PDB file of C-alpha atoms in Angstrom:
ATOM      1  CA  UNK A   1     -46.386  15.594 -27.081  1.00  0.00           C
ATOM      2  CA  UNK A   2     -45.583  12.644 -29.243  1.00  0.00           C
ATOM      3  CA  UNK A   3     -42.092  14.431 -30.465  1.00  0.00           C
ATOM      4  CA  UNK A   4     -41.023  15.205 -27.159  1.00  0.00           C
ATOM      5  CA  UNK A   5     -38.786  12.129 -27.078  1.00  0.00           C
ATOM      6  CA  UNK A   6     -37.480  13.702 -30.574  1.00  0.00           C
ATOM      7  CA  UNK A   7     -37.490  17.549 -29.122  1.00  0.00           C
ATOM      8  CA  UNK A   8     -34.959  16.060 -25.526  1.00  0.00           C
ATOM      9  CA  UNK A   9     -32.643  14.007 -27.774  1.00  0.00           C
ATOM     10  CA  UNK A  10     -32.459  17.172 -29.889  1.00  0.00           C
ATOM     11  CA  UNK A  11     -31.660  19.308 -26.406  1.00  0.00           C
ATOM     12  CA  UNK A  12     -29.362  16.576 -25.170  1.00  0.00           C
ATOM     13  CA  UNK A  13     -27.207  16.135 -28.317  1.00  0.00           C
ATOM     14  CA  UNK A  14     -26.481  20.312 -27.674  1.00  0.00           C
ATOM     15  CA  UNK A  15     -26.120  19.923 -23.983  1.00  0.00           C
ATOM     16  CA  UNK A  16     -24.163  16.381 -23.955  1.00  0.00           C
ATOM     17  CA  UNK A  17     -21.688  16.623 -27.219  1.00  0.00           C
ATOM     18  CA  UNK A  18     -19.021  19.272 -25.608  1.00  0.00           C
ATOM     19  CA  UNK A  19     -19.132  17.097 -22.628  1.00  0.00           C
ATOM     20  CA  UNK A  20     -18.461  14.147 -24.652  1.00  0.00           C
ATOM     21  CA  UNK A  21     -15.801  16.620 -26.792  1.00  0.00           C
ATOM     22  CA  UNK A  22     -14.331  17.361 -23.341  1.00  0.00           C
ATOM     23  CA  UNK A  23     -14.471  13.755 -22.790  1.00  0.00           C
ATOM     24  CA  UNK A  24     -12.238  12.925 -25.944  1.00  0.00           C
ATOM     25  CA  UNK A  25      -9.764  15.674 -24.530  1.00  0.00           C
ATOM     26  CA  UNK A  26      -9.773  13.414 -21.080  1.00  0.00           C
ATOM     27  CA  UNK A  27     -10.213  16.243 -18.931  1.00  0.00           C
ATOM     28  CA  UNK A  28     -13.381  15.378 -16.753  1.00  0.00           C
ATOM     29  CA  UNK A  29     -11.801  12.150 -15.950  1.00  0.00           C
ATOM     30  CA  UNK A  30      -8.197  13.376 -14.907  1.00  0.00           C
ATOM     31  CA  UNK A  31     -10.300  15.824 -12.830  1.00  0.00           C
ATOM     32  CA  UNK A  32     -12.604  13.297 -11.326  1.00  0.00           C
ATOM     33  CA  UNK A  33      -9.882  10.518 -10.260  1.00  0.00           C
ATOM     34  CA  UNK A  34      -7.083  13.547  -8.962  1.00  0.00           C
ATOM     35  CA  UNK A  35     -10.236  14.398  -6.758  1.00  0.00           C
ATOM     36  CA  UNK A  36     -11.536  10.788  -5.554  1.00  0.00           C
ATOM     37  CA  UNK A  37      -8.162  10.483  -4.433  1.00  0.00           C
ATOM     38  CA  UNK A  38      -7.469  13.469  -2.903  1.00  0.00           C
ATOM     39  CA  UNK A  39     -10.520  13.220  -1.063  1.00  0.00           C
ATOM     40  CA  UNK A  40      -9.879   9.706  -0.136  1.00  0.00           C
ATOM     41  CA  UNK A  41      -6.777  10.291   1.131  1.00  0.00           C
ATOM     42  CA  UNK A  42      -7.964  12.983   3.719  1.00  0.00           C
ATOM     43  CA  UNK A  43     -10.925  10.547   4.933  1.00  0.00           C
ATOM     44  CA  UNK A  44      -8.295   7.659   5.257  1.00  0.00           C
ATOM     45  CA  UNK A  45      -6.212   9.564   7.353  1.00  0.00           C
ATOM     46  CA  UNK A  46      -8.586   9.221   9.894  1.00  0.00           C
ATOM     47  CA  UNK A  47      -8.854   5.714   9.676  1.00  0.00           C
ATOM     48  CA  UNK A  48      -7.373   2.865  11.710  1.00  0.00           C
ATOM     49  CA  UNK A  49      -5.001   0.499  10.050  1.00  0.00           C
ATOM     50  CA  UNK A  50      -4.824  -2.970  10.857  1.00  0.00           C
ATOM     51  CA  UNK A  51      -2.045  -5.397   8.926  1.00  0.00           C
ATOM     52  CA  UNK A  52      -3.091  -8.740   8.584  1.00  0.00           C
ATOM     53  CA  UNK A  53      -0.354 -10.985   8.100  1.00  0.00           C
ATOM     54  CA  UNK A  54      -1.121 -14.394   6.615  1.00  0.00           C
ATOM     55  CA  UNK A  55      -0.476 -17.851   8.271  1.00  0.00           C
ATOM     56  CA  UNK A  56       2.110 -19.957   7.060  1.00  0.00           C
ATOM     57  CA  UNK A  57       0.977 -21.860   3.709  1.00  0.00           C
ATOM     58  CA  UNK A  58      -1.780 -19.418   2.810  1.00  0.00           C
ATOM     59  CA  UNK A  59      -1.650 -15.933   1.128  1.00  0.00           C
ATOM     60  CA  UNK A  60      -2.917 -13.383  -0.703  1.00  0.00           C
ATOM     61  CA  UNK A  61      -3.628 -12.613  -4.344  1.00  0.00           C
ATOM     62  CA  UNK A  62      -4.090  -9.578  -6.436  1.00  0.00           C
ATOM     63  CA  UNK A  63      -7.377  -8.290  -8.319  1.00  0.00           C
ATOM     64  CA  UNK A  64      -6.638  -5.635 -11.091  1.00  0.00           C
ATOM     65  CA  UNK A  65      -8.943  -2.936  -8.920  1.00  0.00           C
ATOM     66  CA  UNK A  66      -7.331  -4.186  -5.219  1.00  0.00           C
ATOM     67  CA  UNK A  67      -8.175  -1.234  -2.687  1.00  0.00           C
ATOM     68  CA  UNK A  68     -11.602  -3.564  -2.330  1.00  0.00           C
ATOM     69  CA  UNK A  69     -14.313  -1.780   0.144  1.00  0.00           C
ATOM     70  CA  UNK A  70     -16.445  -3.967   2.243  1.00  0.00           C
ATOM     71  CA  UNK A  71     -20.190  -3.177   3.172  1.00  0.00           C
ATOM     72  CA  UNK A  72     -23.318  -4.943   4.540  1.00  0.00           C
ATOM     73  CA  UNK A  73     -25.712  -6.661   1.845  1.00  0.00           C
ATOM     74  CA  UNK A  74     -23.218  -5.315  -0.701  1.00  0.00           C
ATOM     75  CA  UNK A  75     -23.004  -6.647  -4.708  1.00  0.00           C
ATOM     76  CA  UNK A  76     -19.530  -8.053  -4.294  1.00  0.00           C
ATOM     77  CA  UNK A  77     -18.735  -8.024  -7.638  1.00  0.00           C
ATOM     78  CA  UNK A  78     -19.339  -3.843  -7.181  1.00  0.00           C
ATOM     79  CA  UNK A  79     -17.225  -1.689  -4.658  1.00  0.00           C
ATOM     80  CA  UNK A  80     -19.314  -0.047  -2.446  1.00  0.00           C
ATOM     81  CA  UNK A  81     -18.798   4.128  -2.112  1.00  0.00           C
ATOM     82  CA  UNK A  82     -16.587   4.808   0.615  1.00  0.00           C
ATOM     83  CA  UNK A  83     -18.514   6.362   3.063  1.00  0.00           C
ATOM     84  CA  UNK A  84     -20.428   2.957   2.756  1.00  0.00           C
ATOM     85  CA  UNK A  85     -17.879   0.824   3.258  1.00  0.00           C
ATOM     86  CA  UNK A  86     -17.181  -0.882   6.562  1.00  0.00           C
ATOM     87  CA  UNK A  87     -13.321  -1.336   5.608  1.00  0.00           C
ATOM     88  CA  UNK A  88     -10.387  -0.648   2.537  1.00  0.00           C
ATOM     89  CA  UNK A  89      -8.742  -3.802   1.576  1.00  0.00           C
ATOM     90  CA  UNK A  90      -5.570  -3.967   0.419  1.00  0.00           C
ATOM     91  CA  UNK A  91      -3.126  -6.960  -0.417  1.00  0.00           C
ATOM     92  CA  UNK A  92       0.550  -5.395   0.027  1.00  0.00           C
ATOM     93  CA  UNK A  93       2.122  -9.052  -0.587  1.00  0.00           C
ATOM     94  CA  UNK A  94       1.394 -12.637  -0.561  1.00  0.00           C
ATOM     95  CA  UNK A  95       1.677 -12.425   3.201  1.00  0.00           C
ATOM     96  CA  UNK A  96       0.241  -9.056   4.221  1.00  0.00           C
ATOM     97  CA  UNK A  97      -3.016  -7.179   3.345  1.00  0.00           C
ATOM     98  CA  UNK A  98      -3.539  -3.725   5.047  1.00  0.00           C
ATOM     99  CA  UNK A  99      -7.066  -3.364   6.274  1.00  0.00           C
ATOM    100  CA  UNK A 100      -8.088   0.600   6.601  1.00  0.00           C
ATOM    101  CA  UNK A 101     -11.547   1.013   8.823  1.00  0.00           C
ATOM    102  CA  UNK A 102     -13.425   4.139  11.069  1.00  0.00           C
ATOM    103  CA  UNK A 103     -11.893   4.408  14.000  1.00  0.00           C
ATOM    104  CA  UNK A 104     -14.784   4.636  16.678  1.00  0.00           C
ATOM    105  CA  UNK A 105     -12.354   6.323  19.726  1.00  0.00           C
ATOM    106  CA  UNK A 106     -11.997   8.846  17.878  1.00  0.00           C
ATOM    107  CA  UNK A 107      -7.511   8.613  17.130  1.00  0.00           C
ATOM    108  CA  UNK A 108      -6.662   6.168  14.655  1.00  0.00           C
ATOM    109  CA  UNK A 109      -5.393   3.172  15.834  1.00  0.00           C
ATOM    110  CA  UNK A 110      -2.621   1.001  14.615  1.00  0.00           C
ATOM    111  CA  UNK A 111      -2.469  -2.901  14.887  1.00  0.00           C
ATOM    112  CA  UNK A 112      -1.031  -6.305  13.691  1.00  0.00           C
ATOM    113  CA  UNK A 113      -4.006  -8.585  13.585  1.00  0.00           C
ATOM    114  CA  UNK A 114      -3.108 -12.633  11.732  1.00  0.00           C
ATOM    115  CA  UNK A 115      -5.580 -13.829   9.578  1.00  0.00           C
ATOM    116  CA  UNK A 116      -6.494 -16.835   9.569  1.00  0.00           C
ATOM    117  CA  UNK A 117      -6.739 -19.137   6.479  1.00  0.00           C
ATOM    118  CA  UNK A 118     -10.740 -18.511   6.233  1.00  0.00           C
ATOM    119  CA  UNK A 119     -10.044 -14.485   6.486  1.00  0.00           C
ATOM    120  CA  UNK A 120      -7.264 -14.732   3.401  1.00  0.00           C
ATOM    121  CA  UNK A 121      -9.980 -16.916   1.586  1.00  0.00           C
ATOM    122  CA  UNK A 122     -12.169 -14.289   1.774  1.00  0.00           C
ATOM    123  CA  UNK A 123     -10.026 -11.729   0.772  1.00  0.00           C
ATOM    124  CA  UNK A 124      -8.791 -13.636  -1.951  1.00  0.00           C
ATOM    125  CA  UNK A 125     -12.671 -13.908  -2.992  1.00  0.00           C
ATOM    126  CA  UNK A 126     -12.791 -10.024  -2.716  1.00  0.00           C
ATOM    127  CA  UNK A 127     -10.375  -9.879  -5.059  1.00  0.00           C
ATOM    128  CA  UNK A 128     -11.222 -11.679  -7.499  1.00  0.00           C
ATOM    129  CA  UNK A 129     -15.105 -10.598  -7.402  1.00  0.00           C
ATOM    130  CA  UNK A 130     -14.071  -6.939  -8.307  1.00  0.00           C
ATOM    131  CA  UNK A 131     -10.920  -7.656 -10.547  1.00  0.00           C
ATOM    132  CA  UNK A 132     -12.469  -6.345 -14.079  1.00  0.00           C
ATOM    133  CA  UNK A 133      -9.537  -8.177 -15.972  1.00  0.00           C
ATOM    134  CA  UNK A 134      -7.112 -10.138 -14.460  1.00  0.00           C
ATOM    135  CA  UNK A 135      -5.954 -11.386 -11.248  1.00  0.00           C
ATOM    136  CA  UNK A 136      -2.193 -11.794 -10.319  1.00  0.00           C
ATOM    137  CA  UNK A 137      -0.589 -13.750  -8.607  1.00  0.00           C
ATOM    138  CA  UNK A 138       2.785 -15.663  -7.543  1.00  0.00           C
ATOM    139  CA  UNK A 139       3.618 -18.682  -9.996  1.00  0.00           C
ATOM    140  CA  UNK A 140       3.861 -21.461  -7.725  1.00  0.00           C
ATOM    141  CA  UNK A 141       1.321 -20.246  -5.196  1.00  0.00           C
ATOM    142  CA  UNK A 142      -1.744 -22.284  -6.923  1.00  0.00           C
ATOM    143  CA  UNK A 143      -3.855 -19.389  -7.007  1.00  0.00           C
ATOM    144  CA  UNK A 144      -5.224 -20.360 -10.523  1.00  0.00           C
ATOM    145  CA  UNK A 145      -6.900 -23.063  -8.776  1.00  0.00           C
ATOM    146  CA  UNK A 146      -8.432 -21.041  -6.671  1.00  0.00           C
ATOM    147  CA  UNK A 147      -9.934 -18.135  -9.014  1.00  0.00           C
ATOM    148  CA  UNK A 148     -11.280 -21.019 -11.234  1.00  0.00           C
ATOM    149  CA  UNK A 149     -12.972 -22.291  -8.141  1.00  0.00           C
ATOM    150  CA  UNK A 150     -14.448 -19.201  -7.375  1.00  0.00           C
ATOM    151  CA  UNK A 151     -15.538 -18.675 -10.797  1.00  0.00           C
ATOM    152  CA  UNK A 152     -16.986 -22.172 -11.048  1.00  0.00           C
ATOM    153  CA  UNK A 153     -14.873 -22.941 -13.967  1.00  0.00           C
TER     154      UNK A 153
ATOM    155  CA  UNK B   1       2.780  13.051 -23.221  1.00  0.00           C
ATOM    156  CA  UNK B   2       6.075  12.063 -22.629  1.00  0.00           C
ATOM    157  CA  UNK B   3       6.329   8.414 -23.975  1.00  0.00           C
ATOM    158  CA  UNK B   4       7.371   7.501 -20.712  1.00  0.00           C
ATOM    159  CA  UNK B   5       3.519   7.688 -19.365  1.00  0.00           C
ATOM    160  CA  UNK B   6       1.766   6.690 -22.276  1.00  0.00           C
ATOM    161  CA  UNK B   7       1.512   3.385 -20.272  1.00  0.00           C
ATOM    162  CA  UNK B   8      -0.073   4.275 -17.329  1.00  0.00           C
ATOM    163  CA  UNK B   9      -0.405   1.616 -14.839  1.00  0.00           C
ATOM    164  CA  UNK B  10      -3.860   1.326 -12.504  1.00  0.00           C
ATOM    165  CA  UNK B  11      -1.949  -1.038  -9.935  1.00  0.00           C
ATOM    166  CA  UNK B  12       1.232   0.062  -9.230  1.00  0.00           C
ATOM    167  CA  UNK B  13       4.209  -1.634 -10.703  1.00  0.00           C
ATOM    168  CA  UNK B  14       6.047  -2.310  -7.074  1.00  0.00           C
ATOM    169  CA  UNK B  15       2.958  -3.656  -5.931  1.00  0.00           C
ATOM    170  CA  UNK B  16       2.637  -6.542  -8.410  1.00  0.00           C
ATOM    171  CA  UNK B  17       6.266  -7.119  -8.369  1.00  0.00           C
ATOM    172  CA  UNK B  18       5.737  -8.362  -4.425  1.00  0.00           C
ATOM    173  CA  UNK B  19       3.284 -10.845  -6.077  1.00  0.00           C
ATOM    174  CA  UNK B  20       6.322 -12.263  -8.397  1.00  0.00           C
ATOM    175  CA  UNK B  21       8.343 -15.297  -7.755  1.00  0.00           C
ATOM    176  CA  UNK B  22      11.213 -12.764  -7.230  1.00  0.00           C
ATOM    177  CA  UNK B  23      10.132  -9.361  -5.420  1.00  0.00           C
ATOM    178  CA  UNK B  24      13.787  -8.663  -4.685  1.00  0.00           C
ATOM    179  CA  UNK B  25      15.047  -8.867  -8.519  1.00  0.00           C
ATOM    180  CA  UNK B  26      13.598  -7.095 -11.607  1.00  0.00           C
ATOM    181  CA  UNK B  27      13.370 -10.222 -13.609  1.00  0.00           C
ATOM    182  CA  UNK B  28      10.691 -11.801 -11.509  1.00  0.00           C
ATOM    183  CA  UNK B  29       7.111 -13.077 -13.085  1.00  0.00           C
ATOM    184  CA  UNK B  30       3.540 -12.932 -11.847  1.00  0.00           C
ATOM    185  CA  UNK B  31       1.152 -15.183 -12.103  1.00  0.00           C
ATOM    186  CA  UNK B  32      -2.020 -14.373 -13.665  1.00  0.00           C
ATOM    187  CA  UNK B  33      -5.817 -15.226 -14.353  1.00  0.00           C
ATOM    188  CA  UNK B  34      -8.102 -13.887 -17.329  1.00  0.00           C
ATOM    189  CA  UNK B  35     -11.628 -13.625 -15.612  1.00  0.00           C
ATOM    190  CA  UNK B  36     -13.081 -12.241 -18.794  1.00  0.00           C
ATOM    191  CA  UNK B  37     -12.511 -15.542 -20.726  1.00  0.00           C
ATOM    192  CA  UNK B  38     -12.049 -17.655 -17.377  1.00  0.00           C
ATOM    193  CA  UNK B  39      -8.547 -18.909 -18.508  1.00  0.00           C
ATOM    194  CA  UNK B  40      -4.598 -18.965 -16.907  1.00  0.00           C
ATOM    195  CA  UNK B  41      -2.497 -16.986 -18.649  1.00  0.00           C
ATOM    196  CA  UNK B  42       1.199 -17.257 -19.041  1.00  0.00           C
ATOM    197  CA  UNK B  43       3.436 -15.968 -15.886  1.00  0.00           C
ATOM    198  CA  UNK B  44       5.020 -12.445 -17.548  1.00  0.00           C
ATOM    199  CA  UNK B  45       6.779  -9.308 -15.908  1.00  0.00           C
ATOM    200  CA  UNK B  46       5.065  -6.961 -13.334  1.00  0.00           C
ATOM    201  CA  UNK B  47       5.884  -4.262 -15.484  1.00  0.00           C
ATOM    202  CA  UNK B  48       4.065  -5.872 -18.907  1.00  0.00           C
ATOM    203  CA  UNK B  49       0.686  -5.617 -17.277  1.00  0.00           C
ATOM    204  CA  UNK B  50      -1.579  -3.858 -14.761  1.00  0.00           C
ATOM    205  CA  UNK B  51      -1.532  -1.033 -17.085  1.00  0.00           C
ATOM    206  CA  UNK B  52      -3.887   0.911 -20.010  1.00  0.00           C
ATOM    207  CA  UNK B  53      -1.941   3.092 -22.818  1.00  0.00           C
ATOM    208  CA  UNK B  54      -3.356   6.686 -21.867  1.00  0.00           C
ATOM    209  CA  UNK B  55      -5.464   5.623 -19.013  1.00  0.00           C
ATOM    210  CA  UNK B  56      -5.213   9.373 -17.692  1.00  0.00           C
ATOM    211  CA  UNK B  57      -4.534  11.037 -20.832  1.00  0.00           C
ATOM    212  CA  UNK B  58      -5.337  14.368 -19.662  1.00  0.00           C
ATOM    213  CA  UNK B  59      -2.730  15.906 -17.601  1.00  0.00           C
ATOM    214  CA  UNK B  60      -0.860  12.519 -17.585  1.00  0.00           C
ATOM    215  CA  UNK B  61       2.676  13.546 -16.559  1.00  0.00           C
ATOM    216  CA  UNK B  62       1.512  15.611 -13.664  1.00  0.00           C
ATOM    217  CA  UNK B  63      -0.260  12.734 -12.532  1.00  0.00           C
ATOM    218  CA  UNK B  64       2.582  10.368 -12.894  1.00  0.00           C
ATOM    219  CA  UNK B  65       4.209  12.762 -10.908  1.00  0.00           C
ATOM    220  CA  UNK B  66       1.466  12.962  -8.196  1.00  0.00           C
ATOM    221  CA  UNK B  67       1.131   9.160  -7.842  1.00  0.00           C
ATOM    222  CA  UNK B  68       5.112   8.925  -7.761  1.00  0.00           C
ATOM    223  CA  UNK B  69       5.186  10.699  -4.432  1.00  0.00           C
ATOM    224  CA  UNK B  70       2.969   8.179  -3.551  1.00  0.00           C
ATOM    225  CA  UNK B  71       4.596   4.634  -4.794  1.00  0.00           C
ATOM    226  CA  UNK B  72       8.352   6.041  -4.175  1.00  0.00           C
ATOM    227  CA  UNK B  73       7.965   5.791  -0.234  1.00  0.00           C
ATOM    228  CA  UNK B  74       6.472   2.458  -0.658  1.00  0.00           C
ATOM    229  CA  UNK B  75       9.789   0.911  -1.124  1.00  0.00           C
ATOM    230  CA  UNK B  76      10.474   1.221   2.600  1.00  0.00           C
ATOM    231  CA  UNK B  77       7.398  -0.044   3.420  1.00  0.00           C
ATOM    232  CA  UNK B  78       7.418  -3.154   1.272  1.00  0.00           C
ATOM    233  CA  UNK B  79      10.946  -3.532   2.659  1.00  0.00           C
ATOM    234  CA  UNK B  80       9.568  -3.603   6.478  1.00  0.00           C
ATOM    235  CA  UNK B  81       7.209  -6.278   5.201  1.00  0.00           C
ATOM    236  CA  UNK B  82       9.477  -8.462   4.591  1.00  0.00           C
ATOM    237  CA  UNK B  83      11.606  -7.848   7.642  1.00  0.00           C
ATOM    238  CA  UNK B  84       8.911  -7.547  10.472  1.00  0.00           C
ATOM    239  CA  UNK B  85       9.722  -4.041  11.864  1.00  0.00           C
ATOM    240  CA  UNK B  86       6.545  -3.466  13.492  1.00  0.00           C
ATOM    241  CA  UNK B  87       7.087  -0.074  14.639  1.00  0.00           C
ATOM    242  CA  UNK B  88       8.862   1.072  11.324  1.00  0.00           C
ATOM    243  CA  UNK B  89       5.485   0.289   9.277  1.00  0.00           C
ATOM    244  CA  UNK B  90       3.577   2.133  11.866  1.00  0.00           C
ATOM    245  CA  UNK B  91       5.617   5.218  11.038  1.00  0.00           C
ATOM    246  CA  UNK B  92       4.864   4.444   7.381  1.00  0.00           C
ATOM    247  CA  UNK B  93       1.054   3.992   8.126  1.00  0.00           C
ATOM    248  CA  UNK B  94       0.127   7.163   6.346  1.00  0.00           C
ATOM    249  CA  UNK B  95       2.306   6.164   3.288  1.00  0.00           C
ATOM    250  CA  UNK B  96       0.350   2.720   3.322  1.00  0.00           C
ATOM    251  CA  UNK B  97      -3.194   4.526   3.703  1.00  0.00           C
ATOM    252  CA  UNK B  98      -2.025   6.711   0.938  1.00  0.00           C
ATOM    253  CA  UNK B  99      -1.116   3.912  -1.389  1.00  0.00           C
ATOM    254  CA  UNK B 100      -5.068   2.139  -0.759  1.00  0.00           C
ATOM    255  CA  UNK B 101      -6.183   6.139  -1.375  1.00  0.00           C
ATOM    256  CA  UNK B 102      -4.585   5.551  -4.644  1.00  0.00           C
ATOM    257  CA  UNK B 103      -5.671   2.671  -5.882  1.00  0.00           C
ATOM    258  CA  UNK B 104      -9.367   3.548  -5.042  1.00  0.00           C
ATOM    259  CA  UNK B 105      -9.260   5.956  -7.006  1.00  0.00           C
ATOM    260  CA  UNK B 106      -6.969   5.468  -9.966  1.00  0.00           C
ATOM    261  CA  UNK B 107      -8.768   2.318 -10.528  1.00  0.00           C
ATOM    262  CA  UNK B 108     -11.036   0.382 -13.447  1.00  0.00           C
ATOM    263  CA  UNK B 109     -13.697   0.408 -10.926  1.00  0.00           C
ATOM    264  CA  UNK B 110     -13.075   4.068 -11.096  1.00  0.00           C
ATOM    265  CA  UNK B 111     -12.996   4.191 -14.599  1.00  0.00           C
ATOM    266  CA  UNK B 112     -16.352   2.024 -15.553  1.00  0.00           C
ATOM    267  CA  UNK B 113     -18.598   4.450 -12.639  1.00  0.00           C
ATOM    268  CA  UNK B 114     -17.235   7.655 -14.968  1.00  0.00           C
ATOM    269  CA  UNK B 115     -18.477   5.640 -18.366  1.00  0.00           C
ATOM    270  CA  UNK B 116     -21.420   4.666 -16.672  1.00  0.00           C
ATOM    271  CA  UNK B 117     -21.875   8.382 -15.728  1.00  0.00           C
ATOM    272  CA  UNK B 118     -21.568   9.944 -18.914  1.00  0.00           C
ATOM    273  CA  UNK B 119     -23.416   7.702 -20.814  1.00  0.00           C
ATOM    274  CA  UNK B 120     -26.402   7.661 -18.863  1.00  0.00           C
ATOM    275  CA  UNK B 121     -28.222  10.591 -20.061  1.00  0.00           C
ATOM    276  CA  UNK B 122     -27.497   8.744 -23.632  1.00  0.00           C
ATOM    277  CA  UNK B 123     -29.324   5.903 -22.524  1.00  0.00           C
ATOM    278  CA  UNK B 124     -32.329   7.717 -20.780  1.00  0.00           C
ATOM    279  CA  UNK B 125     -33.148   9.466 -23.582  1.00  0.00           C
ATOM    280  CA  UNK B 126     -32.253   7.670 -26.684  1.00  0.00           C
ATOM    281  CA  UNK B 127     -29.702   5.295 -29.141  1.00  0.00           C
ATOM    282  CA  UNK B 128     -25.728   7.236 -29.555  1.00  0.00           C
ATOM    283  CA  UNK B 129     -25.660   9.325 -32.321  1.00  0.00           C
ATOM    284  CA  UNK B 130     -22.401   8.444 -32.917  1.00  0.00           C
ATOM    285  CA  UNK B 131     -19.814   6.261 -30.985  1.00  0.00           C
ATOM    286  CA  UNK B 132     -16.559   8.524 -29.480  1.00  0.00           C
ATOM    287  CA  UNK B 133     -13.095   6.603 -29.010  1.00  0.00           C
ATOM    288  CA  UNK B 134     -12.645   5.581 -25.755  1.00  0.00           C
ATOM    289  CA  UNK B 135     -16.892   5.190 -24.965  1.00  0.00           C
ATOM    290  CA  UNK B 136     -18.121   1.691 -25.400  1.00  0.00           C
ATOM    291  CA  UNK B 137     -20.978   2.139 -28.211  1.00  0.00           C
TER     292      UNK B 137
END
């Protein structure tokens, strides 16, 4: 019993090394993304869509992973899987973000709702929770200001 | 690979050109924040970042292709933006659902979950034999 540890690391290295050679070749990841978003795209296109236009002297930034999902109780620093997620989040500009959610009457609805300053701050904090690298931005917007105050920096 | 999509971009170009202090013109700059090492970078062109050299390096010109049909109808849409035509942008609501499909999953977020994936097993059962390009060690 004591080699077992030795006897699975033996059975994975034959099982796991032509996945990892497959890997290398890029294949299982091409496959995998091509069908995340073919999949998402059906269930989105029974969502509703709500734009959210921004109030004057406020607006959106950009994470580096923006299509940010919402969920109850969720890490926000981790999207949540989309059947999850309460909403898709979606900054198209500094004044717009598209907001994708179930539609509960069944037809998917369509709707301009404003945000108000508080709902683009949270947003904003969306995106910058899931960004991995870097979060964009216009120049003169003072955005830099307020990633380093989410950050506590 | 044509050399064309050996940069493969995770946001889409167009998208962080709306963030520049010139959406209109292709000489515009973005803004931008380093939340690794928690510093502001210097303002640069949408087109110099939001990208990985082979991040789909399988298949990568079909899938330029693929997301293409998605980001080319986008123009229209990021043109009724900035004009208000409510009704045009709901015509282009599947477009704009189509564009958040796309950046869900052609995504880092995407990207680390796969890692994650594969190396699991590795970690369950014992240290890398040996590190692969691409697989954080």
């Amino acid at each position: 019993m004591a080699e077992s540890p030795s006897i699975l690391r033996e059975m994975a290295d034959v099982v796991l090394d032509p996945i990892y050679a497959l890997e290398d070749h890029g294949s299982p990841f091409q496959k995998w993304v091509e069908e995340v978003f073919q999949r998402t795209r059906e269930h989105l296109a029974n969502y509703s869509l709500s734009l959210r236009p921004a109030p004057d002297g406020s607006e959106f930034l950009l994470g580096d992973c923006p299509a940010v999902g919402i969920a109850p109780g969720m890490n926000p620093r981790r999207r949540p899987p989309l059947f999850d997620a309460k909403a898709l989040i979606l900054p198209l500009s500094p004044g717009v973000a598209a907001m994708a959610y179930p539609s509960d009457r069944g037809e998917p609805e369509y709707s301009v709702d404003d945000a108000d300053d508080g709902v683009v701050l949270a947003i904003n904090h969306g995106q910058i929770a899931q960004s991995h690298k870097r979060v964009f931005f216009r120049p003169d917007s003072g955005h830099s200001a307020t990633v380093r105050n989410y950050l506590g920096i | 690979m044509s050399a064309m999509t050996i940069r493969q971009h995770y946001v889409s170009r167009a998208l962080i050109a709306r963030f520049s202090n010139s959406p209109e013109l292709k000489n515009g700059l973005v803004g931008q924040f380093d939340v690794v090492n928690g510093r502001c970078m210097r303002a640069v062109s949408p087109r110099s970042i939001g990208f990985e050299s082979y991040f789909i390096k399988y298949d990568g010109d079909r899938m330029e292709e693929l997301w293409g049909t998605v980001e080319r109808p986008m123009g229209e849409v990021f043109n009724a933006l900035r004009d208000d035509p409510s009704d045009l942008l709901q015509a282009k609501q599947s477009h704009i659902k189509d564009f958040m499909a796309l950046h869900f999953a052609r995504s880092l977020e995407a990207q680390r979950i796969h890692i994650e994936t594969l190396l699991k097993p590795r970690r369950e059962l014992g240290p890398i034999r040996r590190c692969r390009p691409g697989l954080p060690g």
